[in-house]
Amino acid sequence: MTSVDDLFKKPNLPSGSTKRKFEAPDAQEVYKATKLSASSSPNGTAHINGATVEDDNEDDDTEAGPQLPPDDEDDDKEGRFFGGGVTKGTAEALDYLDQQDEDGYKEEKIDSAWLRRLAVSFEKKVTKNSQLRARYDGEPEKFMASEADLDAEVKSWSLVSEHPELYKEFAESDSLALLVGLLAHENTDIAIGAIEIISELLDEDVQAEQDQWDALVGALLDADLLELLMSNLARLDEANESDRSGVYHSLAVLESLADQQTIAERIGQEKVLMWLCNRIKQPEKPLGQNKQYAAEVLQVLLQSSPLPRKRLAIDIEGVDLFLQLLAAYRKRDPLKESQEEEYAENIFDALTCVADEADGKRKFIEAEGIELCLIMLKESTFSKIRALRLLDHAAAGQGAAPAEVCEKLVDAGGLKILFSMFMKKVDNTTIEHLLGIFSALLRLLPGESAARIRTLAKFLEKDNEKITKLAQLRKDYARRVASVDEGIQVEQRMIDDEEREERADEFFSRRLDGGLFCLQTIDVVLAWLIAEDAGAKDHISSHLDGLTDIQKSLQDQLALLDPQAVDDEDHSYTLRFLSPRCEVLYRHLDLRPMEIKGGMKYANERFRFERLTTLFMSRPRLAVLVRHLSLRPTFTTEQSRLRKVPAAVRRLIECATDNIRDTSDWLGDYAYGSEDAMLAVLLCLFPKLKSLDISVPDDAKWTIHVLSVGKGYHELLGISEQKLAQSLPPQERYLIDRPVLSELQELCWFCTGDHGSSLPTGVFALPSARRAYLYHVEHELEDWEVDLERDENTLQFKTLPSSSSSIEQIELRNCAPNDDNAGHILRVPKALTSFIYEMGPIDPSQFFTEGSCRIIRQGLERHTTSLHTLSLTYAENDAPEPEVEAKAIGSLQAFTSLTNLRLATIFVFGGVYTDLGNDHWDPLNPNDSKPVETGLMDILPPNVRSLELTRCEDHFTRTCAAVKYLLTQRIALPALSSISLEISESASEHLCVDTFYASLKELATQSGIWLGLSQDFEVPEEEMGWGFDEDVKWAKQEGDDTEQNKQRVHMSISDARRNG
């Protein structure tokens, strides 16, 4: 064991004596040993023969050699003034000590072993201190020594911050929890020391990897760091210097934790936010460092996550607090580069973050934040640009909240102030925020509202001077961006494609810095002005030499948007709305409602729909450009909204109402019917439409009629051509002879009602129709000529001639079976290639009875040489009653072209709907005498390649036997390459799934057939060589991208193809 003496001889810490030193010469000895002759030169050279010393004349200015000592020996009798000041014995002693240090010093290695030793020592000192404190409570002199030892041990942990590779091990040890627990120590000095160490460990200057940092932070939070930190802050008195330091380091810990969103949400609890808000509002003169730091931490926390922003806006009334603190700067500015200036900037930044949220925007309006910002724009210097940025963020976004901000901004007189700033010479940052506000006003203010009219008037006043300024700004920004683009193009020509792709974000960032964002915002503002006013369009066109550049800019912005992002989707909607107005050839038009945080306001959605209806009715040449339309309007029943229906549609409705005897039969609720009529009229506006994706309510008779008649407006509405011409002004009389969907090739019809809707039969008569996807519809058509007493041309299936339709693919989902119309659907197409039929909701009395089976068989037999995909199933949650006898589809061997087959087992075997494996057949037992089931072989077409059996629980035992026989008779179906089986989760609990799977897996491998099982099977993953696709519910073998494998999902991917 090392002795105490050895410990002192070999210090752990490095000593200054170990450094290499220059040995100082003894000046007196040098003097005595040197003789200088008079002939010595100033450069120090001397004669080779011995040197002699001679006294020079006192007036000789020549300097050579060292200065002679003074003659007065009383001042320095022994010449120590020129010596080292250390005797020979002392020097020898010092040299000996240095030698000992050099021989004995060994730097201690900071590694896992050191960490464990320190952890053991730390735990002992924490335990000893706690024991002494408990034993000698009230006698501090008996535990102060242990407290001093503990304080020194706490500071030893600071070395860990220099070795982040130890973070994970430190996080896993008990020492970290002990260190955090010291925040509750009775001695605040110990608690403050622990806080300082934690602050050092989390400091941003520590070069720790992300996983190391995550491990440390996770352990700290699990040790209840936040709760202890807030409790400790409550007892610290900032009047004391050490306590003030503890508050500072506590804020440093919160700042380090607030940088990442997930952690910010965890620490952004109400208690932390409340303490920070209370701290920043404490009056201080001059403003202290901790108050400024608290504002900075609050800003970082709010910037990192939306959750703290919502909590501060709703639970703490933080918006009102921020505005009160900022009101002090409405007329005065803080000192430049002072703590107060940084404090005010942090408060502005924090409020801007909160104003990005919908709740924050509403609180901003309630607390009169807009009025305060307008005052700052007029009277302040420091706050002006920051208040403008705050207004920009408050007006940004989508939904009702930013629209309310825009209306309040106009009502508060903000237009005069904003446009006055715009017309002055201002910097680029000010221009950027002003453009953002202008864009929000034009995008969000309701049409025909007073606020919107006032905004447009501001742009157009004084001979369009604001538009002229916008056009000039566009030219300036376009030149800047072009210059940046030239530099980027030069660099791109010098690098390969891979590096060019890697630096794409860098190039785009440089374009943004060069003014691309402002340029694009100007183009959006100009496009709105073009859309709103013909005079503005002419003025803009004359200043920009046409609208081509604006058109291209809008298209470029569309290409950069993320279709999955909610905000991008709404901005995409705006750009698509404006592009046709700028005469851009836009073929894909998506008018589906936007998802808005906090819910969707029907009035806003309807307003958009009405504006587009008005647009295309007033400019039919734009409607001709549209090829693909997605239309899912929001329906309301407010009669007060009827006045918002475009005038042309309203006149059509009034004409139709006068001509219909029983208005209730036709329109139902007047406002509801009028909106359905507006939808029907809009459909008729697109004569070149190729595909239509539409959602309708369960009794949208007008819309169904459009797709069933295929004629002009006057025939659609049942009014005479003469009366229609009299009711419409000259500019709208083109409506009389408009063709209806004559070029439509694809229809996706989705009913939004609870009971389904009538089928738009007329789509089968459209000359160009090829594909029909119909969801949640009933086959049985209403007898319209009786209800309406006017229309004798409504098409029904039975009136359509056989083999008259060009439809090639039909998909019916969630449709009730019917003895009549199901067969007529199959009778109409000339050469059907794909038929997908999903039954449901099931009516037990109609469930694939003998009559319906016979009619479907007759319809299918018309397509034995063209049909390649057939699916007969029923909805997952629907099933016939057990006592209902179902009819099997029968043999499909005559269908030589059929390659993809999907059948529910009840359509294969018929009979009652389930036996749940009651025969207890064991496919693994070779002695099992269960008879071989050959029924499936008798049904399958000869060239089938992909087979899927659904609802296997309906005939589980027979399915087991049939599939087993099919796998053993592989040669009978040479084209068969895949079999997929599906069973419901509830039924799989009662069946021998594992036994069934183990038996068939081996046979499938031997036969070379891919075997897939439904995701409902509870089979161990290690036994499966495939994964599941929940969207299409088809088992797909991992790594198999062959064409045959792609065909396995052919029939099911149509679920998502047109489903928005």
PDB file of C-alpha atoms in Angstrom, residues 528-675:
ATOM      1  CA  TRP A 528     -53.916  38.789 -56.810  1.00  0.00           C
ATOM      2  CA  LEU A 529     -54.173  42.300 -58.203  1.00  0.00           C
ATOM      3  CA  ILE A 530     -54.387  40.885 -61.725  1.00  0.00           C
ATOM      4  CA  ALA A 531     -57.191  38.595 -60.595  1.00  0.00           C
ATOM      5  CA  GLU A 532     -59.124  41.370 -58.891  1.00  0.00           C
ATOM      6  CA  ASP A 533     -58.963  44.261 -61.328  1.00  0.00           C
ATOM      7  CA  ALA A 534     -58.682  44.471 -65.103  1.00  0.00           C
ATOM      8  CA  GLY A 535     -57.093  47.931 -64.931  1.00  0.00           C
ATOM      9  CA  ALA A 536     -54.432  46.624 -62.534  1.00  0.00           C
ATOM     10  CA  LYS A 537     -53.735  43.780 -64.940  1.00  0.00           C
ATOM     11  CA  ASP A 538     -53.154  46.173 -67.823  1.00  0.00           C
ATOM     12  CA  HIS A 539     -50.956  48.417 -65.679  1.00  0.00           C
ATOM     13  CA  ILE A 540     -48.833  45.496 -64.475  1.00  0.00           C
ATOM     14  CA  SER A 541     -48.560  44.041 -67.960  1.00  0.00           C
ATOM     15  CA  SER A 542     -47.362  47.347 -69.387  1.00  0.00           C
ATOM     16  CA  HIS A 543     -44.662  47.765 -66.713  1.00  0.00           C
ATOM     17  CA  LEU A 544     -43.414  44.185 -66.924  1.00  0.00           C
ATOM     18  CA  ASP A 545     -43.752  43.634 -70.681  1.00  0.00           C
ATOM     19  CA  GLY A 546     -46.350  40.920 -70.209  1.00  0.00           C
ATOM     20  CA  LEU A 547     -47.215  38.399 -67.547  1.00  0.00           C
ATOM     21  CA  THR A 548     -44.988  35.526 -68.609  1.00  0.00           C
ATOM     22  CA  ASP A 549     -42.499  36.006 -65.786  1.00  0.00           C
ATOM     23  CA  ILE A 550     -45.238  36.016 -63.146  1.00  0.00           C
ATOM     24  CA  GLN A 551     -46.742  32.878 -64.634  1.00  0.00           C
ATOM     25  CA  LYS A 552     -43.408  31.081 -64.502  1.00  0.00           C
ATOM     26  CA  SER A 553     -42.799  32.237 -60.937  1.00  0.00           C
ATOM     27  CA  LEU A 554     -46.120  30.826 -59.744  1.00  0.00           C
ATOM     28  CA  GLN A 555     -45.401  27.515 -61.423  1.00  0.00           C
ATOM     29  CA  ASP A 556     -41.947  27.364 -59.824  1.00  0.00           C
ATOM     30  CA  GLN A 557     -43.459  27.982 -56.412  1.00  0.00           C
ATOM     31  CA  LEU A 558     -45.973  25.201 -56.961  1.00  0.00           C
ATOM     32  CA  ALA A 559     -43.186  22.786 -57.837  1.00  0.00           C
ATOM     33  CA  LEU A 560     -41.358  23.518 -54.560  1.00  0.00           C
ATOM     34  CA  LEU A 561     -44.330  22.921 -52.250  1.00  0.00           C
ATOM     35  CA  ASP A 562     -44.760  19.778 -50.167  1.00  0.00           C
ATOM     36  CA  PRO A 563     -48.214  18.299 -50.921  1.00  0.00           C
ATOM     37  CA  GLN A 564     -48.259  16.572 -47.505  1.00  0.00           C
ATOM     38  CA  ALA A 565     -47.778  19.768 -45.481  1.00  0.00           C
ATOM     39  CA  VAL A 566     -50.956  21.514 -44.388  1.00  0.00           C
ATOM     40  CA  ASP A 567     -49.625  25.056 -44.859  1.00  0.00           C
ATOM     41  CA  ASP A 568     -48.072  24.170 -48.200  1.00  0.00           C
ATOM     42  CA  GLU A 569     -51.331  22.610 -49.336  1.00  0.00           C
ATOM     43  CA  ASP A 570     -53.266  25.801 -48.685  1.00  0.00           C
ATOM     44  CA  HIS A 571     -50.590  27.929 -50.331  1.00  0.00           C
ATOM     45  CA  SER A 572     -50.686  25.511 -53.249  1.00  0.00           C
ATOM     46  CA  TYR A 573     -54.426  26.091 -53.465  1.00  0.00           C
ATOM     47  CA  THR A 574     -53.847  29.842 -53.663  1.00  0.00           C
ATOM     48  CA  LEU A 575     -51.241  29.506 -56.397  1.00  0.00           C
ATOM     49  CA  ARG A 576     -53.460  27.189 -58.379  1.00  0.00           C
ATOM     50  CA  PHE A 577     -56.286  29.665 -58.035  1.00  0.00           C
ATOM     51  CA  LEU A 578     -54.115  32.482 -59.327  1.00  0.00           C
ATOM     52  CA  SER A 579     -52.317  30.601 -62.096  1.00  0.00           C
ATOM     53  CA  PRO A 580     -55.330  30.319 -64.425  1.00  0.00           C
ATOM     54  CA  ARG A 581     -55.990  34.007 -63.908  1.00  0.00           C
ATOM     55  CA  CYS A 582     -52.496  34.673 -65.187  1.00  0.00           C
ATOM     56  CA  GLU A 583     -53.409  32.490 -68.178  1.00  0.00           C
ATOM     57  CA  VAL A 584     -51.114  29.633 -67.212  1.00  0.00           C
ATOM     58  CA  LEU A 585     -51.974  26.352 -68.872  1.00  0.00           C
ATOM     59  CA  TYR A 586     -53.018  24.505 -65.759  1.00  0.00           C
ATOM     60  CA  ARG A 587     -54.426  21.057 -66.321  1.00  0.00           C
ATOM     61  CA  HIS A 588     -54.815  19.657 -62.796  1.00  0.00           C
ATOM     62  CA  LEU A 589     -57.330  21.491 -60.601  1.00  0.00           C
ATOM     63  CA  ASP A 590     -57.785  20.358 -57.001  1.00  0.00           C
ATOM     64  CA  LEU A 591     -60.744  22.016 -55.295  1.00  0.00           C
ATOM     65  CA  ARG A 592     -60.945  19.709 -52.293  1.00  0.00           C
ATOM     66  CA  PRO A 593     -61.361  21.414 -48.884  1.00  0.00           C
ATOM     67  CA  MET A 594     -58.175  22.164 -46.999  1.00  0.00           C
ATOM     68  CA  GLU A 595     -57.455  20.648 -43.593  1.00  0.00           C
ATOM     69  CA  ILE A 596     -57.054  23.520 -41.155  1.00  0.00           C
ATOM     70  CA  LYS A 597     -55.730  23.271 -37.600  1.00  0.00           C
ATOM     71  CA  GLY A 598     -58.486  23.706 -35.092  1.00  0.00           C
ATOM     72  CA  GLY A 599     -61.215  22.659 -37.515  1.00  0.00           C
ATOM     73  CA  MET A 600     -62.500  23.743 -40.885  1.00  0.00           C
ATOM     74  CA  LYS A 601     -64.896  26.658 -41.269  1.00  0.00           C
ATOM     75  CA  TYR A 602     -67.580  25.791 -43.771  1.00  0.00           C
ATOM     76  CA  ALA A 603     -68.140  29.408 -44.703  1.00  0.00           C
ATOM     77  CA  ASN A 604     -64.514  29.889 -45.764  1.00  0.00           C
ATOM     78  CA  GLU A 605     -64.508  26.668 -47.786  1.00  0.00           C
ATOM     79  CA  ARG A 606     -67.736  27.597 -49.486  1.00  0.00           C
ATOM     80  CA  PHE A 607     -66.409  31.058 -50.209  1.00  0.00           C
ATOM     81  CA  ARG A 608     -63.458  29.541 -52.085  1.00  0.00           C
ATOM     82  CA  PHE A 609     -65.764  27.265 -54.020  1.00  0.00           C
ATOM     83  CA  GLU A 610     -68.030  30.160 -54.988  1.00  0.00           C
ATOM     84  CA  ARG A 611     -65.134  32.310 -56.172  1.00  0.00           C
ATOM     85  CA  LEU A 612     -63.902  29.529 -58.427  1.00  0.00           C
ATOM     86  CA  THR A 613     -67.378  28.976 -59.789  1.00  0.00           C
ATOM     87  CA  THR A 614     -67.626  32.662 -60.614  1.00  0.00           C
ATOM     88  CA  LEU A 615     -64.159  32.624 -62.176  1.00  0.00           C
ATOM     89  CA  PHE A 616     -64.831  29.794 -64.592  1.00  0.00           C
ATOM     90  CA  MET A 617     -68.313  31.029 -65.492  1.00  0.00           C
ATOM     91  CA  SER A 618     -66.944  34.465 -66.348  1.00  0.00           C
ATOM     92  CA  ARG A 619     -63.876  33.145 -68.205  1.00  0.00           C
ATOM     93  CA  PRO A 620     -64.833  29.931 -69.987  1.00  0.00           C
ATOM     94  CA  ARG A 621     -61.618  29.926 -72.038  1.00  0.00           C
ATOM     95  CA  LEU A 622     -59.766  29.092 -68.817  1.00  0.00           C
ATOM     96  CA  ALA A 623     -62.118  26.229 -68.050  1.00  0.00           C
ATOM     97  CA  VAL A 624     -61.242  24.660 -71.387  1.00  0.00           C
ATOM     98  CA  LEU A 625     -57.668  24.228 -70.136  1.00  0.00           C
ATOM     99  CA  VAL A 626     -58.647  22.019 -67.192  1.00  0.00           C
ATOM    100  CA  ARG A 627     -58.171  18.285 -67.779  1.00  0.00           C
ATOM    101  CA  HIS A 628     -58.232  16.742 -64.290  1.00  0.00           C
ATOM    102  CA  LEU A 629     -60.579  17.917 -61.536  1.00  0.00           C
ATOM    103  CA  SER A 630     -60.789  16.905 -57.883  1.00  0.00           C
ATOM    104  CA  LEU A 631     -63.947  18.366 -56.415  1.00  0.00           C
ATOM    105  CA  ARG A 632     -65.118  17.731 -52.855  1.00  0.00           C
ATOM    106  CA  PRO A 633     -67.093  20.785 -51.770  1.00  0.00           C
ATOM    107  CA  THR A 634     -68.344  21.511 -48.271  1.00  0.00           C
ATOM    108  CA  PHE A 635     -72.114  21.609 -48.088  1.00  0.00           C
ATOM    109  CA  THR A 636     -74.084  23.849 -45.729  1.00  0.00           C
ATOM    110  CA  THR A 637     -77.745  24.537 -45.143  1.00  0.00           C
ATOM    111  CA  GLU A 638     -77.641  28.203 -44.154  1.00  0.00           C
ATOM    112  CA  GLN A 639     -80.258  30.030 -46.167  1.00  0.00           C
ATOM    113  CA  SER A 640     -78.487  33.285 -45.366  1.00  0.00           C
ATOM    114  CA  ARG A 641     -75.581  32.100 -47.510  1.00  0.00           C
ATOM    115  CA  LEU A 642     -77.684  31.883 -50.640  1.00  0.00           C
ATOM    116  CA  ARG A 643     -76.929  35.484 -51.572  1.00  0.00           C
ATOM    117  CA  LYS A 644     -73.251  34.487 -51.901  1.00  0.00           C
ATOM    118  CA  VAL A 645     -74.009  32.069 -54.746  1.00  0.00           C
ATOM    119  CA  PRO A 646     -72.670  33.508 -58.019  1.00  0.00           C
ATOM    120  CA  ALA A 647     -75.272  35.572 -59.804  1.00  0.00           C
ATOM    121  CA  ALA A 648     -75.378  33.385 -62.922  1.00  0.00           C
ATOM    122  CA  VAL A 649     -75.988  30.249 -60.846  1.00  0.00           C
ATOM    123  CA  ARG A 650     -78.646  32.050 -58.808  1.00  0.00           C
ATOM    124  CA  ARG A 651     -80.477  33.036 -61.971  1.00  0.00           C
ATOM    125  CA  LEU A 652     -80.352  29.460 -63.206  1.00  0.00           C
ATOM    126  CA  ILE A 653     -81.757  28.238 -59.897  1.00  0.00           C
ATOM    127  CA  GLU A 654     -84.547  30.791 -60.008  1.00  0.00           C
ATOM    128  CA  CYS A 655     -85.447  29.744 -63.549  1.00  0.00           C
ATOM    129  CA  ALA A 656     -85.477  26.099 -62.563  1.00  0.00           C
ATOM    130  CA  THR A 657     -87.548  26.801 -59.452  1.00  0.00           C
ATOM    131  CA  ASP A 658     -90.189  28.587 -61.507  1.00  0.00           C
ATOM    132  CA  ASN A 659     -90.384  25.625 -63.863  1.00  0.00           C
ATOM    133  CA  ILE A 660     -90.674  22.900 -61.226  1.00  0.00           C
ATOM    134  CA  ARG A 661     -94.097  22.221 -59.793  1.00  0.00           C
ATOM    135  CA  ASP A 662     -93.037  20.806 -56.455  1.00  0.00           C
ATOM    136  CA  THR A 663     -89.950  22.657 -55.337  1.00  0.00           C
ATOM    137  CA  SER A 664     -89.458  20.479 -52.267  1.00  0.00           C
ATOM    138  CA  ASP A 665     -89.042  17.359 -54.398  1.00  0.00           C
ATOM    139  CA  TRP A 666     -86.323  18.984 -56.417  1.00  0.00           C
ATOM    140  CA  LEU A 667     -84.468  21.330 -54.113  1.00  0.00           C
ATOM    141  CA  GLY A 668     -85.344  20.147 -50.628  1.00  0.00           C
ATOM    142  CA  ASP A 669     -83.829  22.759 -48.391  1.00  0.00           C
ATOM    143  CA  TYR A 670     -83.431  25.752 -50.674  1.00  0.00           C
ATOM    144  CA  ALA A 671     -79.878  26.702 -49.730  1.00  0.00           C
ATOM    145  CA  TYR A 672     -78.753  23.077 -49.783  1.00  0.00           C
ATOM    146  CA  GLY A 673     -80.298  22.453 -53.177  1.00  0.00           C
ATOM    147  CA  SER A 674     -78.864  25.666 -54.562  1.00  0.00           C
ATOM    148  CA  GLU A 675     -75.368  24.612 -53.613  1.00  0.00           C
TER     149      GLU A 675
END
